[in-house]
mmCIF file of C-alpha atoms and ligand atoms in Angstrom:
data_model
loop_
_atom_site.group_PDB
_atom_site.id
_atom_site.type_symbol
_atom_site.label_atom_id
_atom_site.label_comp_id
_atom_site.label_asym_id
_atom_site.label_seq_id
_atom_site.Cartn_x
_atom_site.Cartn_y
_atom_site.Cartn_z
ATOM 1 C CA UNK A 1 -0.732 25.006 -1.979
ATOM 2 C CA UNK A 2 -2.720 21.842 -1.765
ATOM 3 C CA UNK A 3 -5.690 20.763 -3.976
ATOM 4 C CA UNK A 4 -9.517 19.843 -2.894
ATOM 5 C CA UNK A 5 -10.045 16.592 -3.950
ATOM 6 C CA UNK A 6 -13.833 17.219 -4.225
ATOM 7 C CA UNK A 7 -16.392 14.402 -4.352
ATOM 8 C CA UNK A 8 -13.859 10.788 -3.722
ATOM 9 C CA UNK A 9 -14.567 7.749 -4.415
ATOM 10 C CA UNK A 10 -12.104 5.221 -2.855
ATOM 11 C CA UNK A 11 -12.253 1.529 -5.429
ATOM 12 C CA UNK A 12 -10.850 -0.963 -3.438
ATOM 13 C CA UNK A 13 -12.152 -0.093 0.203
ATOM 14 C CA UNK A 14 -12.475 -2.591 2.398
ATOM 15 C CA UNK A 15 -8.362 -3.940 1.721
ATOM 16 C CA UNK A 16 -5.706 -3.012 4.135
ATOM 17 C CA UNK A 17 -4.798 0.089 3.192
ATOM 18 C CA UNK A 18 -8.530 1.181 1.241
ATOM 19 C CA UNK A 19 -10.266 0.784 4.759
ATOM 20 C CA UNK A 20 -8.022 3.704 6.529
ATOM 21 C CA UNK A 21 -7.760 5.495 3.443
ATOM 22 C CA UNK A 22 -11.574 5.728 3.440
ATOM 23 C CA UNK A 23 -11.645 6.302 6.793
ATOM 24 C CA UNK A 24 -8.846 9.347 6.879
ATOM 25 C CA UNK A 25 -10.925 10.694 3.782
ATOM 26 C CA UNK A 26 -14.434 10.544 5.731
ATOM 27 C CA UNK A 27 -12.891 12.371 8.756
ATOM 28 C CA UNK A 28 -11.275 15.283 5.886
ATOM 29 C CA UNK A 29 -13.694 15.840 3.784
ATOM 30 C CA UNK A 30 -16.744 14.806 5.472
ATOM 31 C CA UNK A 31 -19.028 11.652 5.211
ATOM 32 C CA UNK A 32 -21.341 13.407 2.307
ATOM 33 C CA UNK A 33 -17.964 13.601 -0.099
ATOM 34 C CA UNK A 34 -16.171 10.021 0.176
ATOM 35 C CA UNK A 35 -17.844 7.010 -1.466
ATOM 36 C CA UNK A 36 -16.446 3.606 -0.466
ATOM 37 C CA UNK A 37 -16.713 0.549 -3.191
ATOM 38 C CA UNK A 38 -15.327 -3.051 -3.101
ATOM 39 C CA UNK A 39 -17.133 -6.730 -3.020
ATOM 40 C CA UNK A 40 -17.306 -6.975 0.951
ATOM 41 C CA UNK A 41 -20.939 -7.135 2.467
ATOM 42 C CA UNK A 42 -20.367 -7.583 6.335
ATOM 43 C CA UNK A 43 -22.320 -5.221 7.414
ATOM 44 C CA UNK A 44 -20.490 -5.162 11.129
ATOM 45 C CA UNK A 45 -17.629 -3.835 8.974
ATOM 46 C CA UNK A 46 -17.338 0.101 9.477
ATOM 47 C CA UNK A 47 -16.743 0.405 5.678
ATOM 48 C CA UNK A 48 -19.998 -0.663 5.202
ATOM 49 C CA UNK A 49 -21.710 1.064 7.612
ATOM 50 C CA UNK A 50 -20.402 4.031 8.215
ATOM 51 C CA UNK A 51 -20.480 5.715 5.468
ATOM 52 C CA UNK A 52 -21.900 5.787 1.643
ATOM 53 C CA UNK A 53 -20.996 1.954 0.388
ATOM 54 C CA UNK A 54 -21.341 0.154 -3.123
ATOM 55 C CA UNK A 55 -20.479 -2.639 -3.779
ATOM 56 C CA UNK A 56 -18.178 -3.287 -7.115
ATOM 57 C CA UNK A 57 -15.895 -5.499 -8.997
ATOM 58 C CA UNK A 58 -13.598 -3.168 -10.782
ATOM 59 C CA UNK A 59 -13.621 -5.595 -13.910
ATOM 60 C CA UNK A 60 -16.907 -4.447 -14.696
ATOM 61 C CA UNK A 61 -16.544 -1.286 -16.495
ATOM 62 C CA UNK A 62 -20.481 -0.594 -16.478
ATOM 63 C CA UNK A 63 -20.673 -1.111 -13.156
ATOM 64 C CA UNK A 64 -17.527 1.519 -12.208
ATOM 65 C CA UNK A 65 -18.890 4.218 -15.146
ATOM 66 C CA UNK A 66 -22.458 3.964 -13.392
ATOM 67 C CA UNK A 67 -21.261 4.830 -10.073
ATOM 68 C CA UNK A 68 -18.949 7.137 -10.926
ATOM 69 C CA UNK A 69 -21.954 9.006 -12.632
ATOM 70 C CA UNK A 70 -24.059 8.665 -10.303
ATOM 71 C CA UNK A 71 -21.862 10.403 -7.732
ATOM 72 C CA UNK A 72 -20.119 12.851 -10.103
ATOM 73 C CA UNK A 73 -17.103 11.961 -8.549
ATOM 74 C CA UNK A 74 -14.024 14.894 -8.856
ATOM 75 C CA UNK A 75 -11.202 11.765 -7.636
ATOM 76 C CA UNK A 76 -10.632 8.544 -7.901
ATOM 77 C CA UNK A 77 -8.139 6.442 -5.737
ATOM 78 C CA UNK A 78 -8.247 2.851 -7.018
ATOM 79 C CA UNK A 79 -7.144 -0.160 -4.371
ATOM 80 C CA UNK A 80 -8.405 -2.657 -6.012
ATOM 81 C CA UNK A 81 -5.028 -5.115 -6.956
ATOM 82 C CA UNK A 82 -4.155 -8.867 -6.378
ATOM 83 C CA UNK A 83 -0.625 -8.662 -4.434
ATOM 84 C CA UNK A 84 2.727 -10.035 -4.998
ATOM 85 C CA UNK A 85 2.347 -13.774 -3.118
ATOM 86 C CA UNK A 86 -1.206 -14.581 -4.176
ATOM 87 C CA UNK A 87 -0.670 -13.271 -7.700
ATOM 88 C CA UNK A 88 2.226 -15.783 -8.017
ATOM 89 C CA UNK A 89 -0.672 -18.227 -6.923
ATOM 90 C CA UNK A 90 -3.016 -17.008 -9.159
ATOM 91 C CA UNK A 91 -1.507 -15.166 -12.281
ATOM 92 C CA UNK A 92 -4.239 -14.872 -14.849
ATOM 93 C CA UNK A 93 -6.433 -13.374 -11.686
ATOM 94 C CA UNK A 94 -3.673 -10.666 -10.689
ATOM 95 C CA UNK A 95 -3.279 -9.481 -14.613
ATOM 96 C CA UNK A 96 -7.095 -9.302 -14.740
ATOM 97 C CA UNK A 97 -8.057 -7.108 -12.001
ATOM 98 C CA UNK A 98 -4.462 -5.071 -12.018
ATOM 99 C CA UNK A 99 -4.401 -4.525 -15.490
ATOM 100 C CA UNK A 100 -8.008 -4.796 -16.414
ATOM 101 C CA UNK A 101 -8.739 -3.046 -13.174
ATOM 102 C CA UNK A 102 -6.739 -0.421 -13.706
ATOM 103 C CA UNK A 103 -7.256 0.579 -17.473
ATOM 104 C CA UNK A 104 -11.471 0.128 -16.644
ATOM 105 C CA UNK A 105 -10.319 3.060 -14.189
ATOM 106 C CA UNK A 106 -8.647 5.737 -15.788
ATOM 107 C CA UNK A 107 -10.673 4.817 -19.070
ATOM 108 C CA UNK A 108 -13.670 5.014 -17.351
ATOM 109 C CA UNK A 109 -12.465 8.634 -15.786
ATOM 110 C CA UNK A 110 -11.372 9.696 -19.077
ATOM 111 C CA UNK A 111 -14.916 9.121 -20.622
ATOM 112 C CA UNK A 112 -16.778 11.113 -17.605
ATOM 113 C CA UNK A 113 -13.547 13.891 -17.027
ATOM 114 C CA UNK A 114 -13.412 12.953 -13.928
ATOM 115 C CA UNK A 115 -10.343 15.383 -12.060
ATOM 116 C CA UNK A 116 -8.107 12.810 -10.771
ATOM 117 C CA UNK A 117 -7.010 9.434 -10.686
ATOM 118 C CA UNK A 118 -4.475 7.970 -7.864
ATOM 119 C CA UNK A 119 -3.507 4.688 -7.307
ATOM 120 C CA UNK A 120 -0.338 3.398 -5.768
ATOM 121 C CA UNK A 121 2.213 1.221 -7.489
ATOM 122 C CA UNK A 122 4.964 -1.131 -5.558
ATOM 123 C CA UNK A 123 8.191 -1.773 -4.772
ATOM 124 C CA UNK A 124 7.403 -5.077 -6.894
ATOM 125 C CA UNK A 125 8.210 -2.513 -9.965
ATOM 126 C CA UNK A 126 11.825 -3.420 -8.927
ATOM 127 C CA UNK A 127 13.517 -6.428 -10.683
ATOM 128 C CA UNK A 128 17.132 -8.058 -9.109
ATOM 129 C CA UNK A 129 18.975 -5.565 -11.900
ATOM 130 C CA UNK A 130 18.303 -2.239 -10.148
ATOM 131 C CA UNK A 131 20.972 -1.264 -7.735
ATOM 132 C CA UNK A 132 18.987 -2.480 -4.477
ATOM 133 C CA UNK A 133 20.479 0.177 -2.162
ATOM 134 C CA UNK A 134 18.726 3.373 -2.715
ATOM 135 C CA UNK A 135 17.209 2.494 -5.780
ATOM 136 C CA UNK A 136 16.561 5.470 -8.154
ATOM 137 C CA UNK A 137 13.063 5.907 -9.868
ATOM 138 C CA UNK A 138 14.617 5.984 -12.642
ATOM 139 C CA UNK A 139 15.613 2.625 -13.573
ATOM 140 C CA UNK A 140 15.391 -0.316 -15.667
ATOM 141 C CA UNK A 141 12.372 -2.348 -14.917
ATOM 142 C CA UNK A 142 12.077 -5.829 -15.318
ATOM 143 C CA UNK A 143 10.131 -7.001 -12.371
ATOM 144 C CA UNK A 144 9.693 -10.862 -11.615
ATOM 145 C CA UNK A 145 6.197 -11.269 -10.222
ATOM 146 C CA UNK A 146 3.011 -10.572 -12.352
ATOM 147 C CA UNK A 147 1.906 -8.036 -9.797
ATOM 148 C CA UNK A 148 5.644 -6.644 -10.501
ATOM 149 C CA UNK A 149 4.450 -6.606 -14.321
ATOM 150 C CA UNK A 150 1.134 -4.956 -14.008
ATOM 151 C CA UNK A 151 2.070 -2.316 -11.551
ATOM 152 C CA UNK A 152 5.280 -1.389 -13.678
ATOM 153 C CA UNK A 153 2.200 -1.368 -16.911
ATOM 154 C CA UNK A 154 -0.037 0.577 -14.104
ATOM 155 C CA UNK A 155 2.647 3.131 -14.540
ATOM 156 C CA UNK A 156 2.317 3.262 -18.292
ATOM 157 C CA UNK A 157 -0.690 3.300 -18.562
ATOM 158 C CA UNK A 158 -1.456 6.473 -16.119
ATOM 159 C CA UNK A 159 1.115 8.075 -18.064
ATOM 160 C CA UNK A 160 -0.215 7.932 -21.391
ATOM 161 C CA UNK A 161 -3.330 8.735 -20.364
ATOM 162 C CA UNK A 162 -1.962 11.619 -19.123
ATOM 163 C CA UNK A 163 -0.106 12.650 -21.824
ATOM 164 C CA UNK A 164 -2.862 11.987 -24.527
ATOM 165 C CA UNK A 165 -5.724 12.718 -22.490
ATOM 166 C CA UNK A 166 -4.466 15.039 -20.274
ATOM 167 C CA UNK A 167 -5.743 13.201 -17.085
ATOM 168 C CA UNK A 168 -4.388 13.791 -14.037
ATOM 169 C CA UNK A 169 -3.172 10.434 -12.905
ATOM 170 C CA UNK A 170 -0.758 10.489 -9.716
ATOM 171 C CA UNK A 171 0.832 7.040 -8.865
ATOM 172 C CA UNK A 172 3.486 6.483 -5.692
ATOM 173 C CA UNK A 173 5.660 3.473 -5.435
ATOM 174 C CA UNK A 174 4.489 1.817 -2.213
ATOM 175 C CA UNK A 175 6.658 -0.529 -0.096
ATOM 176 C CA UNK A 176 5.576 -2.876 2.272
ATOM 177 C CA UNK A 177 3.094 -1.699 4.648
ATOM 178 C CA UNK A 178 2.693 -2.852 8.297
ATOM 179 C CA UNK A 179 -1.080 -2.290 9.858
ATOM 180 C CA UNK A 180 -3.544 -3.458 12.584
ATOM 181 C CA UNK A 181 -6.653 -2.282 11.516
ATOM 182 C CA UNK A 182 -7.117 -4.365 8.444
ATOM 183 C CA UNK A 183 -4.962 -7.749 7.698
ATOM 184 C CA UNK A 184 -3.033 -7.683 4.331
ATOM 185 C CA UNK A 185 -3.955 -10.031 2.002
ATOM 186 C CA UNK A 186 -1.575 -12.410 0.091
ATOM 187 C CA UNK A 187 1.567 -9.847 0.148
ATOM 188 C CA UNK A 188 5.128 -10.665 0.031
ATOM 189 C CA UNK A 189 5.875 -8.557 2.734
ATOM 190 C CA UNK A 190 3.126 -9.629 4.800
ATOM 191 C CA UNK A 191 5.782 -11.593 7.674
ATOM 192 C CA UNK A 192 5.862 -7.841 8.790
ATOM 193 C CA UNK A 193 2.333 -7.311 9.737
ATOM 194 C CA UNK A 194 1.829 -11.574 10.497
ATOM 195 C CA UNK A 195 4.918 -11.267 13.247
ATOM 196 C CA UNK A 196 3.433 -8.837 15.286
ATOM 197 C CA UNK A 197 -0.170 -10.643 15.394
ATOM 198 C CA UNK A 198 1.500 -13.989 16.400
ATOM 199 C CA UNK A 199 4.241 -12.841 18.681
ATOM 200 C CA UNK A 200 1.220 -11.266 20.756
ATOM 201 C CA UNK A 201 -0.954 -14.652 20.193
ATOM 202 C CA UNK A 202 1.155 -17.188 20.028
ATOM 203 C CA UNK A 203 4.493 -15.772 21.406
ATOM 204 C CA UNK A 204 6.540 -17.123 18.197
ATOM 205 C CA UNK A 205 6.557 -16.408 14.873
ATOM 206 C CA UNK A 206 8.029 -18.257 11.842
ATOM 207 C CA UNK A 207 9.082 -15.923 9.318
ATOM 208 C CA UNK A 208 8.845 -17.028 5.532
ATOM 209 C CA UNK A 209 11.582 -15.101 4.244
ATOM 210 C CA UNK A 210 15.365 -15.788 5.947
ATOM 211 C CA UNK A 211 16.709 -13.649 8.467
ATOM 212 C CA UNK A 212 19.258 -11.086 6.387
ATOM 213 C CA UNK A 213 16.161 -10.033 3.919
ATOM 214 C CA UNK A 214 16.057 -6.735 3.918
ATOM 215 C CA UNK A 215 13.115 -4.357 2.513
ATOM 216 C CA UNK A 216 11.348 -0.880 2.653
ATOM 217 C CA UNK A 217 8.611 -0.982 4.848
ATOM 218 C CA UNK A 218 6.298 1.772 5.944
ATOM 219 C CA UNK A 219 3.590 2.272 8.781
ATOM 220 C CA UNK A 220 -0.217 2.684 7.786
ATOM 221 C CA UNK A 221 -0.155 6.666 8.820
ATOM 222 C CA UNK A 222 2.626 7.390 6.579
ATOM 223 C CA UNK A 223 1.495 4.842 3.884
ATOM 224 C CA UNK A 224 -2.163 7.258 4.043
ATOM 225 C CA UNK A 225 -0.417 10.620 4.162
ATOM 226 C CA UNK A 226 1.283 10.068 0.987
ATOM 227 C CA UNK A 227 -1.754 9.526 -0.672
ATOM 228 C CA UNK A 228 -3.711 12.317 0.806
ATOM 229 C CA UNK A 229 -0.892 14.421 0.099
ATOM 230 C CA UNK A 230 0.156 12.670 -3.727
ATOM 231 C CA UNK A 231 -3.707 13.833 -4.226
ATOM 232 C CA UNK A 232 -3.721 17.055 -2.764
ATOM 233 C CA UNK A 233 -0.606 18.300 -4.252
ATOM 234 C CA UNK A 234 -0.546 21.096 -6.732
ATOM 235 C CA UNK A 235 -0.265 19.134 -9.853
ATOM 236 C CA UNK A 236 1.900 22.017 -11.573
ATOM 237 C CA UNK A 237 4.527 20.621 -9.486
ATOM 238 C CA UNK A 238 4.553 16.969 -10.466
ATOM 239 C CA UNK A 239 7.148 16.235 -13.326
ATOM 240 C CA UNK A 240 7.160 12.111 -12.977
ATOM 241 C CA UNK A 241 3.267 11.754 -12.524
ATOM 242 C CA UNK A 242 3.090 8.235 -12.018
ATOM 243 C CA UNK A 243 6.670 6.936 -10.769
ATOM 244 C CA UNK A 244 7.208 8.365 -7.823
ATOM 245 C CA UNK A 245 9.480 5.882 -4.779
ATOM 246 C CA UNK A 246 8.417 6.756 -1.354
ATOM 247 C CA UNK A 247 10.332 5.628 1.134
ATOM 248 C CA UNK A 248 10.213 5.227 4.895
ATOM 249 C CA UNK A 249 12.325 2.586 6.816
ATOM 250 C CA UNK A 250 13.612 0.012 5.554
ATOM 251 C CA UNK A 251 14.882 -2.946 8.076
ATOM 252 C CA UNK A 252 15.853 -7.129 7.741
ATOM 253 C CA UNK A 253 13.396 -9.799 9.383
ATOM 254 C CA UNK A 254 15.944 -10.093 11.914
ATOM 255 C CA UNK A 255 16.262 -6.523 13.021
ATOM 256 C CA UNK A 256 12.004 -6.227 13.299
ATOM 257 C CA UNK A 257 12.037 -9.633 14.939
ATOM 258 C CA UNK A 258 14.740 -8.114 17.682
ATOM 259 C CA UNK A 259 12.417 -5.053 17.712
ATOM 260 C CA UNK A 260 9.613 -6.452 18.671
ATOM 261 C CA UNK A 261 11.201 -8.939 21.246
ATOM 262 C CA UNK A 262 12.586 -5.393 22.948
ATOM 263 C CA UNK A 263 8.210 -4.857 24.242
ATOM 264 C CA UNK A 264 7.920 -8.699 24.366
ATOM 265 C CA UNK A 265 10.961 -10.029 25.836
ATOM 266 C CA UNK A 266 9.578 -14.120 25.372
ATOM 267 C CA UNK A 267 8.667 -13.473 21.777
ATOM 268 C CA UNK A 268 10.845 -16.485 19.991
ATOM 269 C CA UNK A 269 11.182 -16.529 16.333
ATOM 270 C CA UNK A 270 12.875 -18.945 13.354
ATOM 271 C CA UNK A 271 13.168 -18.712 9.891
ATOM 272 C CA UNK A 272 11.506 -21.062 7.273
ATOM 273 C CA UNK A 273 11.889 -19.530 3.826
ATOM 274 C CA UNK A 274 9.597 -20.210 0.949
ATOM 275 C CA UNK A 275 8.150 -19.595 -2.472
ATOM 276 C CA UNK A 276 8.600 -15.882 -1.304
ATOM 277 C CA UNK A 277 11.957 -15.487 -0.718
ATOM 278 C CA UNK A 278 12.369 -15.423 -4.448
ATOM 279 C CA UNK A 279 10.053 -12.262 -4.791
ATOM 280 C CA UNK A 280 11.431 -10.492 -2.036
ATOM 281 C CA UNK A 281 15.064 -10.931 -3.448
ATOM 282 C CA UNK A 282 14.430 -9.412 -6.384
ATOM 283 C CA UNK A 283 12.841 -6.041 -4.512
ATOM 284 C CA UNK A 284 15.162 -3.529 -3.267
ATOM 285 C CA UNK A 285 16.813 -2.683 0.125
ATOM 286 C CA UNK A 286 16.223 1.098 0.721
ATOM 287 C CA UNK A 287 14.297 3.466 -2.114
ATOM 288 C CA UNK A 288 15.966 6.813 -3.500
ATOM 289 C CA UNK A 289 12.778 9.081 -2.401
ATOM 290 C CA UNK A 290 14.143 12.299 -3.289
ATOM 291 C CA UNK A 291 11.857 13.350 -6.091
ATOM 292 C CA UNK A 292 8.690 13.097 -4.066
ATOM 293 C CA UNK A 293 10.557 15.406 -1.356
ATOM 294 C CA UNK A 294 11.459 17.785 -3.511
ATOM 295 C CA UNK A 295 7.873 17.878 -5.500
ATOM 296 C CA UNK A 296 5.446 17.235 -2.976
ATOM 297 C CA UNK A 297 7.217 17.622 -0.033
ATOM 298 C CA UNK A 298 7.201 13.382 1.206
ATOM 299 C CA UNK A 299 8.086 13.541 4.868
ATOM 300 C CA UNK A 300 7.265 10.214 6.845
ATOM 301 C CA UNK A 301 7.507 10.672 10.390
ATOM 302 C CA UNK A 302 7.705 6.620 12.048
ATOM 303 C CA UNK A 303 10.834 4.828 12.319
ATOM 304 C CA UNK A 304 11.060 1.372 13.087
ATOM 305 C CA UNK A 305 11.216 1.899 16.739
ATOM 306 C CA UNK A 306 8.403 3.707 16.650
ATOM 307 C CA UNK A 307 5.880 1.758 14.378
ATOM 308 C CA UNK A 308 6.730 -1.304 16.570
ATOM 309 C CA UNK A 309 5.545 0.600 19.763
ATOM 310 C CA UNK A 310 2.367 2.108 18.053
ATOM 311 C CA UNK A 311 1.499 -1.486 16.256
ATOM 312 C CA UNK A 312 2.070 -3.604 19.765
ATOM 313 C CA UNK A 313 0.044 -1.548 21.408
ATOM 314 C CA UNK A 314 -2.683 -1.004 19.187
ATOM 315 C CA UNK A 315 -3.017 -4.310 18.469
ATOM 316 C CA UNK A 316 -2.893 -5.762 22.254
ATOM 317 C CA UNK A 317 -5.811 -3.607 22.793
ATOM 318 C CA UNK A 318 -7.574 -5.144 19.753
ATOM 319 C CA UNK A 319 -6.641 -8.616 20.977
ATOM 320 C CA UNK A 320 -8.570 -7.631 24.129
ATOM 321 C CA UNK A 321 -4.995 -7.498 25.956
ATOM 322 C CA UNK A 322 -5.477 -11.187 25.995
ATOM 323 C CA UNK A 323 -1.427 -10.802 25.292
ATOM 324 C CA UNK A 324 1.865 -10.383 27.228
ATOM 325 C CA UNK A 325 3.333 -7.306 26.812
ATOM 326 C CA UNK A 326 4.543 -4.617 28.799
ATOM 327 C CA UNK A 327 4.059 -1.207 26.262
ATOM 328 C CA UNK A 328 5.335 0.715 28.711
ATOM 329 C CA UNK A 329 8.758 -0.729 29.649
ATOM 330 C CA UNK A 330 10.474 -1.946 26.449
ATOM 331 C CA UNK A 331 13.483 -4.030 27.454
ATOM 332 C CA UNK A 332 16.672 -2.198 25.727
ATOM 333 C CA UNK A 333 19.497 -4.387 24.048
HETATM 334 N N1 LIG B 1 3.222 -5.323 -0.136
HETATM 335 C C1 LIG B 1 3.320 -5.718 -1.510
HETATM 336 C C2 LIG B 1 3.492 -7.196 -1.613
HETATM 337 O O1 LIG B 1 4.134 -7.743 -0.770
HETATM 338 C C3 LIG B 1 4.451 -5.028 -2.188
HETATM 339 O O2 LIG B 1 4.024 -3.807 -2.677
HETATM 340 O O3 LIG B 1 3.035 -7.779 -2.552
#
């Protein structure tokens, strides 16, 4: 049995995975039900255009309580967050718009009983203590990255406030996640998205992480169906509420570097570590997902082999095939 989400308003829109979110939620539910919010303006952006758009910073609580009036919204999936790379950058910014973010959101929903609230939490939860191979939900958390610290407190928080409040606040541990409609912005795990635009560009990529790193990764259509479906779910069913790993593939920068040089046989690649390494050391190989199977039924359908297909050629067509690759002969090693 799955839930209607009713009137939706997506916080955090026009970021990598906001923008198909929105997008997967206008085409469900219809136009008239999904409200998109987030600072951008561009009005060539289809965020903006096509469909009901306000703009907000989700550090002003007025702001978010007003529009959230205003629309009567039933659920709430906030998108808003500073990631792992640039929070390192900028630490006071990523603990203001997580963690201020994040409690203006589910404070805000408890004031106008609003339904729902999802928003995803990270693989950044993980510190280097947690057994990295199949990592439990479970665990000890002592995560190494501010984003790390207010996702694991993003956790907390939607817990409490569903234990005191009785809010409905579902939260799914998100690893990295590879794209082509909308870059990712200042992400550990970004190499993953940033090798497939430049082996199509540039025909050579430099990764910033060294070869044997291994993480979970997941493509976009997975990444949205376990929201949709974290959402949807019958919340009888959900024990953890706001801890639930989700996991996909997981592969080393050498492995997707080899994948992609299968469809683009001249695609060259080296390895020039930096600042990052450190972050994605402490994350985990491979995620212990069984929970979310058994509760909500998680079920991701793309592989590596296939994500790398899909992104190439999705991407070569929005390059304007101004690229060298052959989609429909992949060279086989
Ligand atoms: N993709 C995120 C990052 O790299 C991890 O959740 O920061």
């Amino acid at each position: 049995m799955t839930e209607d989400l009713g009137k939706i308003m997506v916080i955090g829109a026009c970021g990598q995975i906001g923008s198909e979110l929105t997008e997967t939620l206008r085409d469900k539910y219809g136009g008239e039900r999904v409200v998109a919010a987030d600072k951008c303006t561009d009005p060539d952006r289809e965020i903006v255009s096509g469909g009901a758009y306000e703009i907000l910073d989700v550090m002003n609580r007025g702001d978010l309580k007003a529009l959230l009036d205003k629309y009567g919204v039933d659920t709430v999936f906030n998108l808003a967050a500073i990631l792992s790379a640039k929070g390192e950058r900028d630490p006071q910014l990523a603990f203001n718009v997580n963690m201020v973010g994040t409690y203006n959101v589910l404070e805000v929903s408890r004031e106008l009983d609003v339904d729902r609230v999802v928003t995803p939490s990270s693989i950044a939860v993980f510190g280097p203590e947690v057994p990295p191979k199949e990592t439990p939900d479970q665990v000890y958390l002592r995560p190494r990255s501010m984003y790390g610290v207010t996702k694991v407190a993003g956790e907390l928080l939607g817990y409490y406030y569903w234990k005191k409040y009785g809010l409905d606040v579902r939260e799914i541990r998100l690893p990295g996640i590879i794209s082509y409609k909308t870059y990712p912005g200042g992400g550990t795990t970004d190499y993953a998205v940033a090798a497939f635009y430049d082996a199509l560009k540039k025909g050579h990529y430099e990764f910033f992480v060294e070869e044997g790193t291994r993480l979970p990764m997941m493509y976009m259509p997975d990444c949205i169906k376990a929201l949709v479906s974290i959402a949807e779910a019958d919340g009888g069913g959900l024990t953890e509420r706001t801890n639930y790993n989700v996991g996909s593939m997981n592969f080393s920068a050498l492995e997707l570097a080899e994948a992609i040089q299968k469809f683009v046989p001249e695609f060259t690649y080296d390895f020039s570590p930096d600042y990052r390494q450190e972050l994605a050391d402490s994350w985990p190989d491979s995620l212990d997902d069984s929970l979310a199977r058994e509760e909500w039924g998680w079920q991701p359908e793309y592989d590596l082999r296939a994500t790398v297909g899909d992104m190439l050629e999705n991407l070569a067509r929005k390059l304007d095939g101004d690229v060298n690759v052959d989609l429909k002969d992949p060279v086989h090693s």
